[in-house]
Amino acid sequence: MNERPALLQMQGITKRYPGVVALEEVDLEVRRGEVHFLLGENGAGKSTLMKILAGAVQRDAGTIIIDGCISELRSPREANDAGVSIIYQEFNLVPHLTVAENIFLGREPAARLPGLIDRARMEQEAQQRLTELGVVIRPDAVVDDLGVAEQQMVEVAKALSIDAKILIMDEPTSALTNQEITRLFHVIRTLRDRGVAIIYISHRMEELHRIGDRVTVMRDGRHIATRELTSTHLNELITLMVGRALTEHFPKVAVPAGEELLRVEGLKRTGVLHGISLTLHRGEVVGLAGLMGSGRTELARAIFGADPVDGGRIWVRGKEAKLDSPRAAIALGLGFLTEDRKRQGLVLGLDVTANTCLANLDRFSAAGIVSPGQEMAVAKKLTADLRVKTPDLHQLVVNLSGGNQQKVVLAKWLCREAEILIFDEPTRGIDVGSKVEIYQLINRLAAEGKAVLMISSEMPEILGMSDRILVMHRGSIAGEFSAAEATQEKILHCAVGAKAA
Amino acid sequence: MKIPNRLARNARQFGTFAVFVVLCAVISILTPHFLSVSNLLNVAQQTVINAIIAVGLTYVIISAGIDLSVGSILAFSGVVMGQALGAGLPLPLAIAAGVAVGTGCGAVNGLLIAYGRLPPFIATLGMMSVARGAALLVTDGRPVSGFSESFRWLATGEVMGVPVPVLIMILVYVAAHFVLRRTKFGRYTFAIGGNEEAALLSGVPVRLYKLGIYAVCGGLAGLASVILTARLNSAQPIAGLSYELDAIAATVIGGTSLMGGRGSVVGTLLGALIMGVLRNGLNLLGVSSFIQQVVIGAVIIAAVLLDTFLKNSKR
């Protein structure tokens, strides 16, 4: 079985982004007719590697050999021509077109008159593809009317309609029910037996042994190991994924926890959050770990009143509160540093001063008229305090660097004197120097008696900064650890659902 | 790059101003009548209606919205006011009624957009038809004419040599500029248009302010109808046809971004003046009104092209 020939060889693939090496000399070899898992923590480089293979991202160095031919893969089209097809986690279907129209989008069979589409043939061929997959979907159904699992099958049919030899699937089961997963796996096995190579990215460890043949583990943009799954234990893989000891330095200063500032009990949002309970105390930094899609951001938004909830109670400083809008949450002293600064945190077209004062404009205005003097004074103090690097206070925030933008968001909440701060990925996309500064600021906030809930996908950050760590898995808290007992292995076990909550 | 920051930030406005000056210079060379005091006042008079409506649209467009109903609202406000005057209501009350009708229509727009979550284009397109129909309905399709001298003074009067409508326009612009730059209302308008999600997550009562923005826009259309009615000595249910397009054009020429988050009333005033000067100049030169339309359309396109070009070259 090991002698099946390699269909795909990626050698020495390197990709650099300004300031970051996303991939460093990564090798990947995939055989004909196998399901090859790609495993790694968030940010390990799996997605970048697959985007390179799909022609969506250009590599800086390295060779790709498909079926014995060196392939450049300069565009998705070239990748298609070489027999590579990718199904992203977010589907790429046009919702208002039919199944057949989607499958043949951009490659519609021509009728005799140029410019016209041979609809009958298109639907017939679509039908044939779907039948081959063993699924019952009408080719003339509108995609928007289909369920998620059916849409996925349309994606698979579309991928195969180019006669793909290599099919990449990114988290294909994240939105499926168990029954649908069984059916998807059946289809995957059918494809494998027909000689298609399937590269499968998933955070669900339980799927490894159900469907996988081999696995490649990546970490920090490098290839760590490739193993046969029949002879590899789950624990070994987790150790490989985590790998390193903590090398970064975290200036953690422990502060004795004070009174309870926030209590959440049984917070529910149908299909997203399943009864979450947690507490935050003065002086505490609580880390919220979990994989992408585990519901961490959704939890933060629900607490902050940005999304409606279907149940649960919240107490702030011991008093029950109804946080049904961000405005209500802010009035009680909550602040939310969103994951996506540019889309949710800042008004990029306004200047540093206006952004700093946005959440607390009442403080600087009388009868609706804003006092520029007062605004500037506070903005000046906060930007100096947080060491925001900006030429002046009227600089538009769009022109600041990521780290400085993040500091402006923080300044906004400090200006509001928020006491309960939710940080969602506070150091994402920020250079190392600014990171340390953000950590120091988080420490300072805790020392001042504020409470911080820190969502992070970076293990070292979670372990280095938290007093207490909560781990989420599929919309529930799967585990809680004190700083002393937490290890990367324990957290990862919880996060992938490998251990019962 | 050591360009003074203030200058760099307002480059677009200086650009509009430069275009305005060059335009005036060219026209005054081609026709000496242009620079006469009476003609310049004439231009100002002709610009007033569009300029006042455009202030409302500037607010709406900065908030990343659009309002297609201002022309119809102007007609509806006008006929309500005209009928109120005809029924013998005191002048201030009748004017207040007209402005209130405009504000009310605008508020309905705001309600539909902010609370009903309709796209602004759809909500105001509907209002455009509803208000026009209402104006025709209450007048039975006939103009309301013949008003008192004291009412007509609002269009024909002068204070220290300045026509009253021009004075009103100046007051509106001073107030609008102040509100946009110095008040919470203005700041939130920018924040909502620049990033509604961020504004919401910062505790800005986004829906309330959207309602307010559209109400103000409707109210300004009502105010414009006062001047128009006084000038024509007649409130016409078919007044204000396609005024919304002129107002949008003035706003866009003035550098306000249709994407929201960027813009100024000073720019809009320049935009309205550029349109007024162009029309006036082309009239003086005896250019046919058909060609005028072509020219004005071209100017609008050129202004937006320039914006796009400037924005791309910065990146």
GROMACS .gro file of N, CA, C and O in nm, chain A residues 192-259:
model
  272
  192ARG      N    1  -1.178   0.849  -0.324
  192ARG     CA    2  -1.047   0.794  -0.296
  192ARG      C    3  -1.027   0.664  -0.376
  192ARG      O    4  -0.922   0.643  -0.437
  193ASP      N    5  -1.130   0.580  -0.377
  193ASP     CA    6  -1.117   0.454  -0.448
  193ASP      C    7  -1.105   0.474  -0.598
  193ASP      O    8  -1.054   0.389  -0.670
  194ARG      N    9  -1.153   0.591  -0.645
  194ARG     CA   10  -1.136   0.620  -0.787
  194ARG      C   11  -0.999   0.681  -0.818
  194ARG      O   12  -0.971   0.716  -0.932
  195GLY      N   13  -0.917   0.697  -0.714
  195GLY     CA   14  -0.781   0.744  -0.736
  195GLY      C   15  -0.759   0.891  -0.711
  195GLY      O   16  -0.650   0.944  -0.733
  196VAL      N   17  -0.862   0.961  -0.665
  196VAL     CA   18  -0.846   1.103  -0.634
  196VAL      C   19  -0.768   1.116  -0.504
  196VAL      O   20  -0.789   1.040  -0.409
  197ALA      N   21  -0.675   1.213  -0.499
  197ALA     CA   22  -0.604   1.242  -0.375
  197ALA      C   23  -0.681   1.352  -0.303
  197ALA      O   24  -0.714   1.454  -0.363
  198ILE      N   25  -0.711   1.327  -0.175
  198ILE     CA   26  -0.788   1.427  -0.100
  198ILE      C   27  -0.702   1.482   0.013
  198ILE      O   28  -0.650   1.407   0.095
  199ILE      N   29  -0.686   1.614   0.012
  199ILE     CA   30  -0.615   1.679   0.122
  199ILE      C   31  -0.720   1.739   0.213
  199ILE      O   32  -0.805   1.816   0.169
  200TYR      N   33  -0.715   1.700   0.339
  200TYR     CA   34  -0.826   1.726   0.428
  200TYR      C   35  -0.776   1.806   0.548
  200TYR      O   36  -0.689   1.760   0.621
  201ILE      N   37  -0.831   1.926   0.565
  201ILE     CA   38  -0.794   2.006   0.681
  201ILE      C   39  -0.909   2.000   0.780
  201ILE      O   40  -1.023   2.026   0.744
  202SER      N   41  -0.879   1.963   0.904
  202SER     CA   42  -0.985   1.962   1.004
  202SER      C   43  -0.926   1.977   1.142
  202SER      O   44  -0.813   1.936   1.169
  203HIS      N   45  -1.004   2.040   1.227
  203HIS     CA   46  -0.964   2.050   1.367
  203HIS      C   47  -1.024   1.937   1.449
  203HIS      O   48  -1.001   1.926   1.568
  204ARG      N   49  -1.106   1.853   1.384
  204ARG     CA   50  -1.174   1.749   1.460
  204ARG      C   51  -1.091   1.622   1.460
  204ARG      O   52  -1.087   1.547   1.363
  205MET      N   53  -1.024   1.600   1.573
  205MET     CA   54  -0.930   1.489   1.581
  205MET      C   55  -1.000   1.354   1.562
  205MET      O   56  -0.940   1.260   1.514
  206GLU      N   57  -1.128   1.348   1.603
  206GLU     CA   58  -1.197   1.219   1.595
  206GLU      C   59  -1.214   1.174   1.450
  206GLU      O   60  -1.237   1.056   1.423
  207GLU      N   61  -1.201   1.269   1.356
  207GLU     CA   62  -1.220   1.231   1.216
  207GLU      C   63  -1.095   1.165   1.157
  207GLU      O   64  -1.102   1.096   1.056
  208LEU      N   65  -0.982   1.191   1.223
  208LEU     CA   66  -0.855   1.138   1.172
  208LEU      C   67  -0.862   0.990   1.140
  208LEU      O   68  -0.833   0.946   1.028
  209HIS      N   69  -0.898   0.913   1.242
  209HIS     CA   70  -0.893   0.768   1.223
  209HIS      C   71  -1.014   0.714   1.149
  209HIS      O   72  -1.014   0.602   1.103
  210ARG      N   73  -1.119   0.796   1.139
  210ARG     CA   74  -1.238   0.751   1.067
  210ARG      C   75  -1.215   0.751   0.917
  210ARG      O   76  -1.265   0.667   0.845
  211ILE      N   77  -1.142   0.851   0.869
  211ILE     CA   78  -1.138   0.870   0.725
  211ILE      C   79  -0.997   0.884   0.670
  211ILE      O   80  -0.973   0.863   0.551
  212GLY      N   81  -0.900   0.915   0.758
  212GLY     CA   82  -0.767   0.950   0.709
  212GLY      C   83  -0.679   0.829   0.681
  212GLY      O   84  -0.694   0.724   0.744
  213ASP      N   85  -0.586   0.844   0.585
  213ASP     CA   86  -0.485   0.743   0.560
  213ASP      C   87  -0.350   0.787   0.617
  213ASP      O   88  -0.282   0.713   0.685
  214ARG      N   89  -0.313   0.911   0.583
  214ARG     CA   90  -0.188   0.965   0.637
  214ARG      C   91  -0.213   1.105   0.689
  214ARG      O   92  -0.316   1.166   0.659
  215VAL      N   93  -0.117   1.154   0.767
  215VAL     CA   94  -0.134   1.287   0.824
  215VAL      C   95  -0.001   1.361   0.820
  215VAL      O   96   0.105   1.301   0.840
  216THR      N   97  -0.008   1.490   0.787
  216THR     CA   98   0.110   1.576   0.795
  216THR      C   99   0.083   1.683   0.899
  216THR      O  100  -0.023   1.745   0.898
  217VAL      N  101   0.176   1.697   0.993
  217VAL     CA  102   0.159   1.797   1.099
  217VAL      C  103   0.245   1.919   1.066
  217VAL      O  104   0.362   1.905   1.028
  218MET      N  105   0.184   2.035   1.078
  218MET     CA  106   0.258   2.160   1.057
  218MET      C  107   0.257   2.242   1.185
  218MET      O  108   0.164   2.234   1.265
  219ARG      N  109   0.361   2.320   1.200
  219ARG     CA  110   0.368   2.409   1.315
  219ARG      C  111   0.456   2.528   1.279
  219ARG      O  112   0.563   2.509   1.221
  220ASP      N  113   0.411   2.648   1.311
  220ASP     CA  114   0.489   2.770   1.286
  220ASP      C  115   0.542   2.778   1.144
  220ASP      O  116   0.657   2.815   1.122
  221GLY      N  117   0.461   2.740   1.048
  221GLY     CA  118   0.501   2.752   0.909
  221GLY      C  119   0.602   2.647   0.863
  221GLY      O  120   0.665   2.664   0.760
  222ARG      N  121   0.619   2.542   0.940
  222ARG     CA  122   0.712   2.436   0.900
  222ARG      C  123   0.645   2.301   0.896
  222ARG      O  124   0.546   2.278   0.965
  223HIS      N  125   0.705   2.213   0.817
  223HIS     CA  126   0.660   2.075   0.815
  223HIS      C  127   0.724   2.004   0.933
  223HIS      O  128   0.846   2.010   0.952
  224ILE      N  129   0.644   1.940   1.018
  224ILE     CA  130   0.699   1.875   1.138
  224ILE      C  131   0.713   1.724   1.117
  224ILE      O  132   0.816   1.666   1.146
  225ALA      N  133   0.606   1.662   1.068
  225ALA     CA  134   0.613   1.517   1.051
  225ALA      C  135   0.502   1.470   0.959
  225ALA      O  136   0.398   1.535   0.947
  226THR      N  137   0.526   1.358   0.891
  226THR     CA  138   0.420   1.292   0.815
  226THR      C  139   0.414   1.147   0.862
  226THR      O  140   0.517   1.081   0.874
  227ARG      N  141   0.294   1.100   0.898
  227ARG     CA  142   0.280   0.967   0.957
  227ARG      C  143   0.168   0.889   0.890
  227ARG      O  144   0.072   0.947   0.840
  228GLU      N  145   0.180   0.755   0.898
  228GLU     CA  146   0.068   0.668   0.864
  228GLU      C  147  -0.028   0.670   0.982
  228GLU      O  148   0.014   0.656   1.097
  229LEU      N  149  -0.156   0.686   0.956
  229LEU     CA  150  -0.248   0.699   1.069
  229LEU      C  151  -0.272   0.566   1.141
  229LEU      O  152  -0.301   0.565   1.260
  230THR      N  153  -0.258   0.456   1.067
  230THR     CA  154  -0.282   0.326   1.130
  230THR      C  155  -0.186   0.301   1.245
  230THR      O  156  -0.217   0.229   1.339
  231SER      N  157  -0.068   0.363   1.238
  231SER     CA  158   0.034   0.331   1.339
  231SER      C  159   0.064   0.453   1.427
  231SER      O  160   0.170   0.462   1.486
  232THR      N  161  -0.028   0.548   1.433
  232THR     CA  162   0.001   0.668   1.510
  232THR      C  163  -0.110   0.695   1.611
  232THR      O  164  -0.228   0.689   1.577
  233HIS      N  165  -0.071   0.727   1.734
  233HIS     CA  166  -0.169   0.755   1.837
  233HIS      C  167  -0.201   0.905   1.841
  233HIS      O  168  -0.118   0.989   1.809
  234LEU      N  169  -0.322   0.936   1.879
  234LEU     CA  170  -0.369   1.073   1.885
  234LEU      C  171  -0.280   1.161   1.971
  234LEU      O  172  -0.246   1.274   1.935
  235ASN      N  173  -0.238   1.107   2.086
  235ASN     CA  174  -0.156   1.186   2.178
  235ASN      C  175  -0.024   1.229   2.115
  235ASN      O  176   0.025   1.339   2.138
  236GLU      N  177   0.030   1.139   2.035
  236GLU     CA  178   0.157   1.171   1.969
  236GLU      C  179   0.137   1.290   1.875
  236GLU      O  180   0.221   1.380   1.868
  237LEU      N  181   0.021   1.289   1.806
  237LEU     CA  182  -0.005   1.398   1.712
  237LEU      C  183  -0.021   1.531   1.784
  237LEU      O  184   0.028   1.635   1.738
  238ILE      N  185  -0.090   1.527   1.897
  238ILE     CA  186  -0.109   1.652   1.972
  238ILE      C  187   0.026   1.706   2.018
  238ILE      O  188   0.053   1.826   2.008
  239THR      N  189   0.113   1.617   2.066
  239THR     CA  190   0.246   1.660   2.108
  239THR      C  191   0.321   1.722   1.990
  239THR      O  192   0.388   1.824   2.005
  240LEU      N  193   0.307   1.660   1.874
  240LEU     CA  194   0.375   1.714   1.755
  240LEU      C  195   0.320   1.853   1.719
  240LEU      O  196   0.394   1.942   1.680
  241MET      N  197   0.189   1.868   1.731
  241MET     CA  198   0.128   1.997   1.698
  241MET      C  199   0.175   2.107   1.791
  241MET      O  200   0.201   2.219   1.749
  242VAL      N  201   0.184   2.076   1.921
  242VAL     CA  202   0.220   2.177   2.020
  242VAL      C  203   0.370   2.201   2.018
  242VAL      O  204   0.417   2.314   2.013
  243GLY      N  205   0.445   2.090   2.023
  243GLY     CA  206   0.588   2.093   2.002
  243GLY      C  207   0.671   2.172   2.101
  243GLY      O  208   0.712   2.121   2.203
  244ARG      N  209   0.685   2.296   2.071
  244ARG     CA  210   0.785   2.377   2.139
  244ARG      C  211   0.751   2.403   2.285
  244ARG      O  212   0.636   2.400   2.327
  245ALA      N  213   0.854   2.436   2.359
  245ALA     CA  214   0.832   2.490   2.492
  245ALA      C  215   0.803   2.638   2.474
  245ALA      O  216   0.825   2.694   2.367
  246LEU      N  217   0.753   2.699   2.580
  246LEU     CA  218   0.726   2.843   2.571
  246LEU      C  219   0.856   2.918   2.557
  246LEU      O  220   0.942   2.912   2.643
  247THR      N  221   0.871   2.989   2.447
  247THR     CA  222   0.996   3.061   2.429
  247THR      C  223   0.977   3.211   2.450
  247THR      O  224   1.068   3.280   2.492
  248GLU      N  225   0.856   3.259   2.420
  248GLU     CA  226   0.835   3.402   2.433
  248GLU      C  227   0.826   3.441   2.580
  248GLU      O  228   0.788   3.362   2.663
  249HIS      N  229   0.857   3.566   2.606
  249HIS     CA  230   0.851   3.612   2.744
  249HIS      C  231   0.726   3.690   2.769
  249HIS      O  232   0.693   3.781   2.695
  250PHE      N  233   0.657   3.653   2.871
  250PHE     CA  234   0.537   3.727   2.905
  250PHE      C  235   0.559   3.796   3.038
  250PHE      O  236   0.598   3.732   3.134
  251PRO      N  237   0.534   3.924   3.037
  251PRO     CA  238   0.559   4.000   3.159
  251PRO      C  239   0.445   3.986   3.257
  251PRO      O  240   0.395   4.084   3.311
  252LYS      N  241   0.402   3.863   3.282
  252LYS     CA  242   0.283   3.843   3.365
  252LYS      C  243   0.307   3.889   3.508
  252LYS      O  244   0.405   3.851   3.571
  253VAL      N  245   0.217   3.971   3.558
  253VAL     CA  246   0.219   4.011   3.697
  253VAL      C  247   0.088   3.964   3.758
  253VAL      O  248  -0.019   4.005   3.715
  254ALA      N  249   0.097   3.874   3.855
  254ALA     CA  250  -0.026   3.824   3.915
  254ALA      C  251  -0.079   3.925   4.016
  254ALA      O  252  -0.005   3.983   4.093
  255VAL      N  253  -0.210   3.948   4.010
  255VAL     CA  254  -0.275   4.040   4.103
  255VAL      C  255  -0.379   3.958   4.179
  255VAL      O  256  -0.449   3.878   4.117
  256PRO      N  257  -0.387   3.974   4.309
  256PRO     CA  258  -0.490   3.899   4.381
  256PRO      C  259  -0.628   3.939   4.331
  256PRO      O  260  -0.656   4.058   4.314
  257ALA      N  261  -0.713   3.838   4.304
  257ALA     CA  262  -0.846   3.867   4.251
  257ALA      C  263  -0.933   3.930   4.357
  257ALA      O  264  -0.928   3.892   4.473
  258GLY      N  265  -1.011   4.029   4.318
  258GLY     CA  266  -1.098   4.099   4.412
  258GLY      C  267  -1.243   4.058   4.394
  258GLY      O  268  -1.272   3.944   4.361
  259GLU      N  269  -1.332   4.153   4.415
  259GLU     CA  270  -1.475   4.124   4.409
  259GLU      C  271  -1.516   4.083   4.267
  259GLU      O  272  -1.448   4.112   4.170
   0.00000   0.00000   0.00000
